[in-house]
Coordinates of C-alpha atoms and ligand atoms in Angstrom, one line a residue:
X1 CA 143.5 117.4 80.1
X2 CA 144.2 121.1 79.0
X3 CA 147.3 121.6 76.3
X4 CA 148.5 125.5 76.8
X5 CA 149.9 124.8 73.5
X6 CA 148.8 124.4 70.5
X7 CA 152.1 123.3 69.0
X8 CA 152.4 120.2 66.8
X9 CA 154.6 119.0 69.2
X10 CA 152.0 119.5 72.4
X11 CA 149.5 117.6 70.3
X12 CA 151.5 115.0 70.0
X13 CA 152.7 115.4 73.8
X14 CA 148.9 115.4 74.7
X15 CA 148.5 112.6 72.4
X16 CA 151.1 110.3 74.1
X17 CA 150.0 111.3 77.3
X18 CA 146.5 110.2 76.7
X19 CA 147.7 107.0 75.7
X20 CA 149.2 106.2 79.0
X21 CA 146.6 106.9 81.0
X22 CA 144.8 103.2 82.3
X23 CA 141.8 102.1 80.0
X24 CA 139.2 103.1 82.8
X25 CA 140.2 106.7 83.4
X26 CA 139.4 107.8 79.3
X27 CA 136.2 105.4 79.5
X28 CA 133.4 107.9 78.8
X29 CA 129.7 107.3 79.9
X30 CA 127.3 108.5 77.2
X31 CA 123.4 110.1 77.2
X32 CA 121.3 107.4 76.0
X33 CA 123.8 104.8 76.0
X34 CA 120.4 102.1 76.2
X35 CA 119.4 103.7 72.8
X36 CA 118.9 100.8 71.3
X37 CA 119.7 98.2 73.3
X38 CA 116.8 98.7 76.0
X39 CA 115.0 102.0 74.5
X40 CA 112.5 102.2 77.1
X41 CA 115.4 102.0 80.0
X42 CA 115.3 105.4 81.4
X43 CA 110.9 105.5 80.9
X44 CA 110.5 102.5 83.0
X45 CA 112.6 103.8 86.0
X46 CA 111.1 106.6 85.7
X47 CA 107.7 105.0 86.1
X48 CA 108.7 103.2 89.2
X49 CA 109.9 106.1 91.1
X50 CA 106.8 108.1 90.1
X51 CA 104.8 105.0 91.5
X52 CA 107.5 105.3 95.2
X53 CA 107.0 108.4 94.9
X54 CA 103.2 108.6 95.2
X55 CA 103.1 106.2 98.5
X56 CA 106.4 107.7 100.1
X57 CA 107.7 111.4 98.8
X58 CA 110.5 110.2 101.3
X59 CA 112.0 108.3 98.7
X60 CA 113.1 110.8 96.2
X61 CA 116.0 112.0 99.0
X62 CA 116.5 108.5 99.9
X63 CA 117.9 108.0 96.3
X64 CA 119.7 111.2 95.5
X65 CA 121.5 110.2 98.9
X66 CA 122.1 106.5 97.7
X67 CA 123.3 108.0 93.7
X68 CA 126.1 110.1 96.1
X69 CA 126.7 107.5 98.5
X70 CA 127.1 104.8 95.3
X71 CA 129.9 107.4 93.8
X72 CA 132.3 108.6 96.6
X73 CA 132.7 105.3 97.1
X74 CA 134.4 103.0 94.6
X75 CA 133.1 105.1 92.0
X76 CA 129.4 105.0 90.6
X77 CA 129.5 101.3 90.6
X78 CA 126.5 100.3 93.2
X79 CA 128.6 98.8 95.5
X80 CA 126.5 100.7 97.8
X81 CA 123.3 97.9 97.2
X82 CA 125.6 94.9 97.9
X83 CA 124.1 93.2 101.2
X84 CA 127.3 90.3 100.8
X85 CA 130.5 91.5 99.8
X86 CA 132.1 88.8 97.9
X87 CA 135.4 89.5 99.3
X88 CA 133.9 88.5 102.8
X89 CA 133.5 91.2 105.4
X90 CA 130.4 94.0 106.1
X91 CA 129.4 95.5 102.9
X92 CA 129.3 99.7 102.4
X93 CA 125.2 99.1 102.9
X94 CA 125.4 97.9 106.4
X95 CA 128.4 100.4 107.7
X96 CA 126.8 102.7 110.6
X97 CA 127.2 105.5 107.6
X98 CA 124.7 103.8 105.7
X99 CA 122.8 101.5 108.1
X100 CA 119.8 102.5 109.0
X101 CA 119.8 105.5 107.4
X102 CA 120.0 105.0 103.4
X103 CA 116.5 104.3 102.1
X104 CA 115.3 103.5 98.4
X105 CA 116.1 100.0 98.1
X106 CA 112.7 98.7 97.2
X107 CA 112.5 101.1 94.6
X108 CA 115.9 99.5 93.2
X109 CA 114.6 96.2 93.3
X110 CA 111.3 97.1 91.4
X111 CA 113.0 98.9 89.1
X112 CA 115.6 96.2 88.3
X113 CA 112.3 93.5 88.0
X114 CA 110.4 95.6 85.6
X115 CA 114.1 96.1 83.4
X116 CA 114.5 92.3 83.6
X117 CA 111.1 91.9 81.7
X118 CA 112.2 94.1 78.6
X119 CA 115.7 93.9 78.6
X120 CA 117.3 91.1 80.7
X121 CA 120.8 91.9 81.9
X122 CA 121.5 95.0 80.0
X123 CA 120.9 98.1 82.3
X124 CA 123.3 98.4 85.4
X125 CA 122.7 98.8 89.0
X126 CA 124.6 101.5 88.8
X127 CA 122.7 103.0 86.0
X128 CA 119.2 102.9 87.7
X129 CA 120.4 104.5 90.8
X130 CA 121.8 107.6 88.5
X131 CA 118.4 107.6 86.3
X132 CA 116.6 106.7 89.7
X133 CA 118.9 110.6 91.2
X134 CA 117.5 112.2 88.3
X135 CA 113.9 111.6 88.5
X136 CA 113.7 112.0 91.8
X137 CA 115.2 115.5 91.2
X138 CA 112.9 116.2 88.4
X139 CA 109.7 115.3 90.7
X140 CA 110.7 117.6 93.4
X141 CA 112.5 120.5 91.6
X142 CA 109.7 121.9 89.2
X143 CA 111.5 122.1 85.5
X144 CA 114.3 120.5 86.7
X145 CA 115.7 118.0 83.9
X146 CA 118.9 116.7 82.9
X147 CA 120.5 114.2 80.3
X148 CA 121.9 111.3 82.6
X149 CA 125.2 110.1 80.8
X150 CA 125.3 106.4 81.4
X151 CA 126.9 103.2 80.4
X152 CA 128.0 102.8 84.2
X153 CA 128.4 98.7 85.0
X154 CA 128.6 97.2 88.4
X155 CA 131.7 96.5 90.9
X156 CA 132.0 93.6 93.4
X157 CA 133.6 94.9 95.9
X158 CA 132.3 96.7 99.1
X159 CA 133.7 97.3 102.4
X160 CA 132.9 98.6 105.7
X161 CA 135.7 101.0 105.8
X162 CA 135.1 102.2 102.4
X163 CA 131.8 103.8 104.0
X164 CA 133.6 105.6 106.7
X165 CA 135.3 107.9 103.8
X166 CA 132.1 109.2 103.0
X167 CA 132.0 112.8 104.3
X168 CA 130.4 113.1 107.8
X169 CA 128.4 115.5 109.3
X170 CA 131.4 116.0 112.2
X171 CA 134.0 117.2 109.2
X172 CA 135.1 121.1 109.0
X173 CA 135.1 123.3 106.1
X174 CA 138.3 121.9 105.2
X175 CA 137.8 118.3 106.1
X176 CA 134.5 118.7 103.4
X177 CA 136.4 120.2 100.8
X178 CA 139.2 118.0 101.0
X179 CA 136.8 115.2 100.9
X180 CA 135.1 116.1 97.4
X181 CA 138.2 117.3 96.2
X182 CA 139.1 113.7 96.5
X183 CA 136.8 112.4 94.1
X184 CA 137.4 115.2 91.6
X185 CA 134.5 118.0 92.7
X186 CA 135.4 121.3 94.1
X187 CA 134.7 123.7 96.9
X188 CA 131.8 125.0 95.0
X189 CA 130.7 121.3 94.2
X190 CA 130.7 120.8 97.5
X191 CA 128.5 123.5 98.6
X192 CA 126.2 123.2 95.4
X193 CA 125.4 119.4 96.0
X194 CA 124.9 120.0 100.0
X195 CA 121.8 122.0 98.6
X196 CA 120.2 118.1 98.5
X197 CA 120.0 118.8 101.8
X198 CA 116.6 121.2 100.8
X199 CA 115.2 117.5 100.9
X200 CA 115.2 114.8 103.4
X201 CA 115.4 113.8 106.7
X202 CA 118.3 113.0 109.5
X203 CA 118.3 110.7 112.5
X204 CA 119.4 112.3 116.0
X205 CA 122.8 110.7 116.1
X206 CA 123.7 113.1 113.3
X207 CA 123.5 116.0 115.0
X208 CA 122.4 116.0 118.7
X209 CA 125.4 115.9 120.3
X210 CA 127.7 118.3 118.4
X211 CA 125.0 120.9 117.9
X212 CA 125.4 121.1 121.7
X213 CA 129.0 122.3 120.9
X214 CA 127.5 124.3 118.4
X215 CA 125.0 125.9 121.4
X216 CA 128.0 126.7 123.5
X217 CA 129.7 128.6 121.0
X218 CA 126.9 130.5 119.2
X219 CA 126.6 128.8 116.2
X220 CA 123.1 127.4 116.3
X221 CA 119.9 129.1 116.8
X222 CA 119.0 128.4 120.4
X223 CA 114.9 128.0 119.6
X224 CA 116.1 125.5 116.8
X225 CA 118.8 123.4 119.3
X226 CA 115.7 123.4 122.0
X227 CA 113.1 122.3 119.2
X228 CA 115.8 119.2 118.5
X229 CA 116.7 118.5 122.0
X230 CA 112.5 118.4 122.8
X231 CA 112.7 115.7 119.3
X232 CA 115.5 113.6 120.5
X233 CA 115.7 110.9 122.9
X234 CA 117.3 112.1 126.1
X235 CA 120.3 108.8 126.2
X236 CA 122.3 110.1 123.4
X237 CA 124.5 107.0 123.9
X238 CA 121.4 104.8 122.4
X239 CA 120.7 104.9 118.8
X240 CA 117.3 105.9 118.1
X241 CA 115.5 105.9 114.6
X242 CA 114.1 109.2 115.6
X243 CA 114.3 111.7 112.7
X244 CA 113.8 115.4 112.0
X245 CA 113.3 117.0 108.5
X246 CA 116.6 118.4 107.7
X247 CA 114.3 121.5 105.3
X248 CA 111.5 121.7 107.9
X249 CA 109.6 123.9 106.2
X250 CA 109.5 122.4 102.5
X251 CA 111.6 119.0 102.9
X252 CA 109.7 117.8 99.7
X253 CA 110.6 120.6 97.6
X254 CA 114.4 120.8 95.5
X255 CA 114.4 124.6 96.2
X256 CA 117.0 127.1 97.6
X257 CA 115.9 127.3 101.1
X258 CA 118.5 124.8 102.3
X259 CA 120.7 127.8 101.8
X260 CA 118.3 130.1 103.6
X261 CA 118.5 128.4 106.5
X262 CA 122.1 128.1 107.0
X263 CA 122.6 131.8 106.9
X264 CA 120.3 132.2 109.6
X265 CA 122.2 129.5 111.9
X266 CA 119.4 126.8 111.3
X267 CA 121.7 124.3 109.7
X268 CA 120.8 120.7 111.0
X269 CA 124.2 119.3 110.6
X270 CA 127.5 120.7 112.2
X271 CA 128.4 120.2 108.7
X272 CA 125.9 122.3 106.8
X273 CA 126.6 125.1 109.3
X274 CA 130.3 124.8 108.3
X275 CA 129.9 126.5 105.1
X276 CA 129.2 129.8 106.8
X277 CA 132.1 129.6 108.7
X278 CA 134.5 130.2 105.7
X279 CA 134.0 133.2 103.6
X280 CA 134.9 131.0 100.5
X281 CA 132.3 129.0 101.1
X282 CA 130.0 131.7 102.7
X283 CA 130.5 133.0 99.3
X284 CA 128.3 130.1 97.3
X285 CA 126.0 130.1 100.2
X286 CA 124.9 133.7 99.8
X287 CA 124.8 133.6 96.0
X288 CA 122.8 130.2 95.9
X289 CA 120.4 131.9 98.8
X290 CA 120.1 135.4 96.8
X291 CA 119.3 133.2 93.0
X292 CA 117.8 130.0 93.4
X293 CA 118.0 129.7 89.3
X294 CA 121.8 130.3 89.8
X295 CA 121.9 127.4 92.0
X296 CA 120.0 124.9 90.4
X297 CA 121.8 125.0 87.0
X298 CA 125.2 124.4 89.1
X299 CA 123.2 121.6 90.9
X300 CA 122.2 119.9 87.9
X301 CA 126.1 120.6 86.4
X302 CA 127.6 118.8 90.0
X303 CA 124.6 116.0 90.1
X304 CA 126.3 114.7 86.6
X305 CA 129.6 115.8 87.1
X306 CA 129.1 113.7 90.4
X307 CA 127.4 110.5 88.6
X308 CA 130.8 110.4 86.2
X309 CA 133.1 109.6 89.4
X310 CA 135.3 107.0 88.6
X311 CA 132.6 104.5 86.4
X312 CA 132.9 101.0 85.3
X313 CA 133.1 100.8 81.2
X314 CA 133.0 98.8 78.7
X315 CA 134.1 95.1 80.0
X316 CA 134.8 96.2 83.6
X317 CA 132.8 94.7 85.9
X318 CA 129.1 93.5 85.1
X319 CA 125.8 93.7 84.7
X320 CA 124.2 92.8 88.3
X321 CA 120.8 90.1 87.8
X322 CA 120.0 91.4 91.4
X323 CA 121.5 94.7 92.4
X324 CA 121.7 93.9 95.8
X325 CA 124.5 90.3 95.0
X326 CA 127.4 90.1 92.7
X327 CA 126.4 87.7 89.6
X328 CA 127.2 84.0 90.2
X329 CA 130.4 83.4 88.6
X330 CA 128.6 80.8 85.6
X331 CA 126.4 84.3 84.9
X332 CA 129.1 86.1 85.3
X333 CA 130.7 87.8 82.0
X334 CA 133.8 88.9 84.1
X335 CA 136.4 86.1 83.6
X336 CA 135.8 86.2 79.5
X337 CA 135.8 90.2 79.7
X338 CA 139.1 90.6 81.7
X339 CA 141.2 88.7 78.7
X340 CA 139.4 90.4 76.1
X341 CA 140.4 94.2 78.2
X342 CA 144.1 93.0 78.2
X343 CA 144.2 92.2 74.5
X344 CA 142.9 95.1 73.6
X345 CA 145.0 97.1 76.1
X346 CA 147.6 98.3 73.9
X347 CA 146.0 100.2 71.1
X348 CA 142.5 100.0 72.5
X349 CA 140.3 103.7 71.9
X350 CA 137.5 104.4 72.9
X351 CA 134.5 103.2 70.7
X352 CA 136.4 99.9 71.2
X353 CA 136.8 99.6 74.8
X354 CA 132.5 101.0 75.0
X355 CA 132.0 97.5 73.6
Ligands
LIG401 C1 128.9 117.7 102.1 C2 129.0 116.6 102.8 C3 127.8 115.9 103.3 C4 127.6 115.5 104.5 C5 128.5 115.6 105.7 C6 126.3 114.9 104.5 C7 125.7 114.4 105.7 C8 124.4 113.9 105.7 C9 123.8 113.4 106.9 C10 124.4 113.2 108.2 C11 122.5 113.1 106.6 C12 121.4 112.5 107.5 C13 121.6 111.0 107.6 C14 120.7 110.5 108.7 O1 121.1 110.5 109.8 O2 119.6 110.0 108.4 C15 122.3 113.4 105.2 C16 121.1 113.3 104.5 C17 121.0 113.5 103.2 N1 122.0 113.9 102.3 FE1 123.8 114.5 102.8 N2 125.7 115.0 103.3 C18 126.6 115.6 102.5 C19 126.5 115.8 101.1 C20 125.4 115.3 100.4 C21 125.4 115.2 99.0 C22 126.6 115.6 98.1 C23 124.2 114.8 98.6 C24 123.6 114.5 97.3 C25 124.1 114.9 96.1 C26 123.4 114.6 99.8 C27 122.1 114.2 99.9 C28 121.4 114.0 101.1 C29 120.0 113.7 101.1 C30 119.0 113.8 100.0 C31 119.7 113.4 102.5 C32 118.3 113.0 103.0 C33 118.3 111.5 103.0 C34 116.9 110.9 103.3 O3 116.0 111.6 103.6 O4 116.8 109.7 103.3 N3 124.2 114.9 100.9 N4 123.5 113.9 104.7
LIG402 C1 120.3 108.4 72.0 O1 119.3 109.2 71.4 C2 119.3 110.5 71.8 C3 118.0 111.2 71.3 O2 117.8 110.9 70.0 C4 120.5 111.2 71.4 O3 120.6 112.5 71.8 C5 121.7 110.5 71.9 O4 122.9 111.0 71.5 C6 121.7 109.0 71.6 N1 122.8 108.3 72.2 C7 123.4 107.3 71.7 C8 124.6 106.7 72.5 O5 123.2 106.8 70.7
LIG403 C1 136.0 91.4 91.3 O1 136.3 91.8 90.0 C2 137.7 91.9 89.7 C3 137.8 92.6 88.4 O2 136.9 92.1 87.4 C4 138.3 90.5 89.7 O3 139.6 90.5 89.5 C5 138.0 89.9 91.1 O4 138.5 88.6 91.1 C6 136.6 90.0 91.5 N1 136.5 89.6 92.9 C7 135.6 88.8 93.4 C8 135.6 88.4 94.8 O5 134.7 88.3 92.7
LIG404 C1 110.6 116.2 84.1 O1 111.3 115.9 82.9 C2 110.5 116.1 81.8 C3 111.3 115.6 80.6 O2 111.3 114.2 80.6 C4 110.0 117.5 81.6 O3 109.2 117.6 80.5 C5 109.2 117.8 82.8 O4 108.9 119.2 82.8 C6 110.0 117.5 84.1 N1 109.1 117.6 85.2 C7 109.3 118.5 86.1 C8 108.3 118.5 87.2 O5 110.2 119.4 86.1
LIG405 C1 130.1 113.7 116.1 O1 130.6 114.2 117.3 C2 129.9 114.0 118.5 C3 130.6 114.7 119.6 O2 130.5 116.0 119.4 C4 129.8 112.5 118.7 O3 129.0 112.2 119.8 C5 129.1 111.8 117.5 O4 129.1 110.4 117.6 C6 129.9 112.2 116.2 N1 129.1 111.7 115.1 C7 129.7 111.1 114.1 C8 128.8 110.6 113.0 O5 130.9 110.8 114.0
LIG406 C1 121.8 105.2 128.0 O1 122.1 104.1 127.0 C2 123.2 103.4 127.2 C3 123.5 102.5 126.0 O2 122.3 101.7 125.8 C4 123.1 102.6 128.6 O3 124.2 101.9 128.8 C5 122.8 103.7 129.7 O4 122.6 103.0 130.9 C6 121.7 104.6 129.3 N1 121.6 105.7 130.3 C7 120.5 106.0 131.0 C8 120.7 107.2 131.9 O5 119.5 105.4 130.8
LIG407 C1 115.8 101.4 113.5 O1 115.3 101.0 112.2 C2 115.9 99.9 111.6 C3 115.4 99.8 110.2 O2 114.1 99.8 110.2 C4 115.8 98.7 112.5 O3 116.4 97.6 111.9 C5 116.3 99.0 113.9 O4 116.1 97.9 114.7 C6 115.7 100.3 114.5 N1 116.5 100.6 115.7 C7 115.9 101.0 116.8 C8 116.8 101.3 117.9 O5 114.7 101.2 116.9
LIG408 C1 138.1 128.4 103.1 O1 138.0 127.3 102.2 C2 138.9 127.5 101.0 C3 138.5 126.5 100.0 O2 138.8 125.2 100.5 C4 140.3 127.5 101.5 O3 141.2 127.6 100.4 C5 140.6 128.6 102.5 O4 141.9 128.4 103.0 C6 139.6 128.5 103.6 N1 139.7 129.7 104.4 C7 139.9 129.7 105.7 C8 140.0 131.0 106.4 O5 140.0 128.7 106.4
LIG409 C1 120.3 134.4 88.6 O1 121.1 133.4 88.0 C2 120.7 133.2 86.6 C3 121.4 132.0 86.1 O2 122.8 132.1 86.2 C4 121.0 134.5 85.9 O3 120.6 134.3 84.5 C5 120.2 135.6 86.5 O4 120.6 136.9 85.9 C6 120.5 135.7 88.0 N1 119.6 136.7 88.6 C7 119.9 137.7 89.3 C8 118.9 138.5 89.8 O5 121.1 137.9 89.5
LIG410 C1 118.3 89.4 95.6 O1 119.2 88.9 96.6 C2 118.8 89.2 97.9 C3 120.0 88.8 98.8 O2 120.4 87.5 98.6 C4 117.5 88.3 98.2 O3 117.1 88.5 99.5 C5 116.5 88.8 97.2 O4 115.3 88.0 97.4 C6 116.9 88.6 95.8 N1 116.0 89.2 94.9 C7 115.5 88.6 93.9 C8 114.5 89.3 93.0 O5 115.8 87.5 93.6

């Protein structure tokens, strides 16, 4: 919140303002909120997507895409690892958005069994998938390193139809903008954070089909669209689990090439050739392809701007025992938590409501 003045009276203005805003809007996530509560937290992630890492370098997009995934939807909360959502219904993870494509959720699973031998029930689902973003941008983007804020706890709720607002790769310029400006990123953010796409793999349903639209009207490299069609299935109207590398020539590597690519009409996704199409966007695209250095600093920047969407503080929600099922309700801290939130409602600031 910006005050243009610096009046006694716009303090004060600011001051009541900030008051009014709900609890979980001024809730802030900290760096190295497991300080002293689980010290070794962010080192034993670490260690199990080093050991993923080493038998599948597949992984390390798998869970930048799940950290993103986890965020535009419901906030970084991990409802994207539910498998039942509690409310009945599909959950986010089996939505055709998600299902079959997310992957890392073995590497959640160890990393939640190795933090349940040093610290039971203190680091969040939610958490390990934003550590889990961050190593796996640090092991494939050489020198890349960033402080994770965190303190993110987990939600219990997770629809089908909360996965079909993710950003597809069908949307327009505007559609994509509009989408991230939804959850608080901008037109840059946008382009900056479709850079992940330097890693990473797509299934043919993604992008067969349009990129024949795209072959009518000039806006794919014919070799490339014949190279796809010779990948893909000919029955378009069948899934298939049939993947290309959306980087082909370094898909391991968190470098600029992404960028490269999609000035030369060799985006994969109708989506990633989008940002060509509108000299705003064209804009980031040619800076981020001419400075690599440019673009990774942003990246880093949007990665944690990205992971602060909309968390879970203090007594909201919980601390998942098994990241991919809500707590049963005897575990659960949430019925206790909710009455101590409203009492401290009124006056509450924020040391208090970090808990
Ligand atoms: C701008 C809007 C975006 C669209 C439309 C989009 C769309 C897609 C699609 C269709 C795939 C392939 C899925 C499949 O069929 O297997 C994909 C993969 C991927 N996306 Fe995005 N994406 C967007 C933004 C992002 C962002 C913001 C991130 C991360 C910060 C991201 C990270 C990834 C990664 C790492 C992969 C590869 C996943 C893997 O290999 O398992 N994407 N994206
Ligand atoms: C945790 O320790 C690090 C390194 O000493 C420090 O930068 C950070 O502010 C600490 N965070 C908290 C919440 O105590
Ligand atoms: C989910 O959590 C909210 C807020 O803590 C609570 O009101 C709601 O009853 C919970 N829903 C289920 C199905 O557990
Ligand atoms: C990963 O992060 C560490 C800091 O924990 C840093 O020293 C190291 O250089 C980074 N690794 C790479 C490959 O960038
Ligand atoms: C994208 O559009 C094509 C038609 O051009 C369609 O066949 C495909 O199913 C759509 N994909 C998604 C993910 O909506
Ligand atoms: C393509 O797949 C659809 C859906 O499975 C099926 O109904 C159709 O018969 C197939 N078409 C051909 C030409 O095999
Ligand atoms: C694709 O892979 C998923 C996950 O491994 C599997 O459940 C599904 O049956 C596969 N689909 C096809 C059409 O092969
Ligand atoms: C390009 O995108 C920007 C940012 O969303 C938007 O303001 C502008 O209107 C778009 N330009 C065109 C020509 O569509
Ligand atoms: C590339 O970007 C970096 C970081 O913003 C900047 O320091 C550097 O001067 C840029 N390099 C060029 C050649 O513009
Ligand atoms: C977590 O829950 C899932 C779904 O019920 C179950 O398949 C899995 O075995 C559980 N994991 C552990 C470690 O208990």
């Amino acid at each position: 919140m910006a005050s243009s003045s610096s009046s006694l009276a716009g303090l004060l203005l600011t001051a009541v303002l900030c008051l009014q805003l709900p609890v979980h809007s001024r809730a802030q996530l900290r760096v190295g909120f497991y300080n002293t509560t689980c010290p070794n937290a962010e080192a034993i992630v670490r260690q199990a997507v080093t050991a993923a890492f080493a038998t599948n370098s597949g992984v390390a997009a798998g869970l930048i895409r799940l950290h993103f995934h986890d965020c535009f939807v419901e906030g970084c909360d991990s409802s994207v690892l539910l498998s039942v959502n509690p409310g009945g219904g599909t959950p986010e993870r089996d939505a055709a958005p998600n299902n079959p494509s997310l992957r890392g959720f073995a590497l959640v699973d160890a990393a939640r069994a190795a933090l349940e031998q040093s610290c039971p029930r203190t680091v969040s689902c939610a958490d390990i998938l934003a550590f889990a973003a961050r190593d796996s941008v640090n092991i494939t983007g050489s020198n890349a390193f960033y402080q994770v804020p965190s303190g993110r706890r987990d939600g219990n709720l997770s629809t089908e139809a909360g996965a079909f607002t993710l950003p597809g790769p069908n949307l327009t310029a505007d559609g994509l903008v509009s989408g991230f400006r939804d959850r608080g990123l901008t037109a840059e953010d946008m382009v900056v954070l479709s850079g992940s796409h330097t890693l990473g793999r797509s299934h043919c349903n993604s992008f067969i089909v349009r990129n024949r639209e795209r072959l009518a009207s000039g806006t794919i490299s014919p070799a490339y669209q014949a190279l796809l069609e010779a990948l893909c299935p000919a029955n378009t109207s069948q899934f298939t689990n049939v993947t290309t590398e959306i980087d082909l020539s370094t898909p391991v590597v968190l470098d600029n090439n992404y960028y490269k690519l999609v000035q030369l009409n060799l985006g994969l996704h109708f989506s990633d050739d989008q940002l060509i199409r509108n000299a705003t966007l064209k804009g980031f695209v040619d800076a981020f392809a001419a400075n690599e250095t440019l673009w990774k600093e942003k990246f880093i920047a949007a990665m944690i701007k990205m992971g602060n969407i909309a968390p879970k503080t203090g007594t909201q929600g919980e601390i998942r025992l098994n990241c991919s099922i809500v707590n049963p309700s005897s575990s659960s801290s949430s019925g206790y938590a909710g009455v101590i939130e409203m009492l401290r409602r009124p006056g509450s600031d924020d040391k208090l409501a970090m808990g």
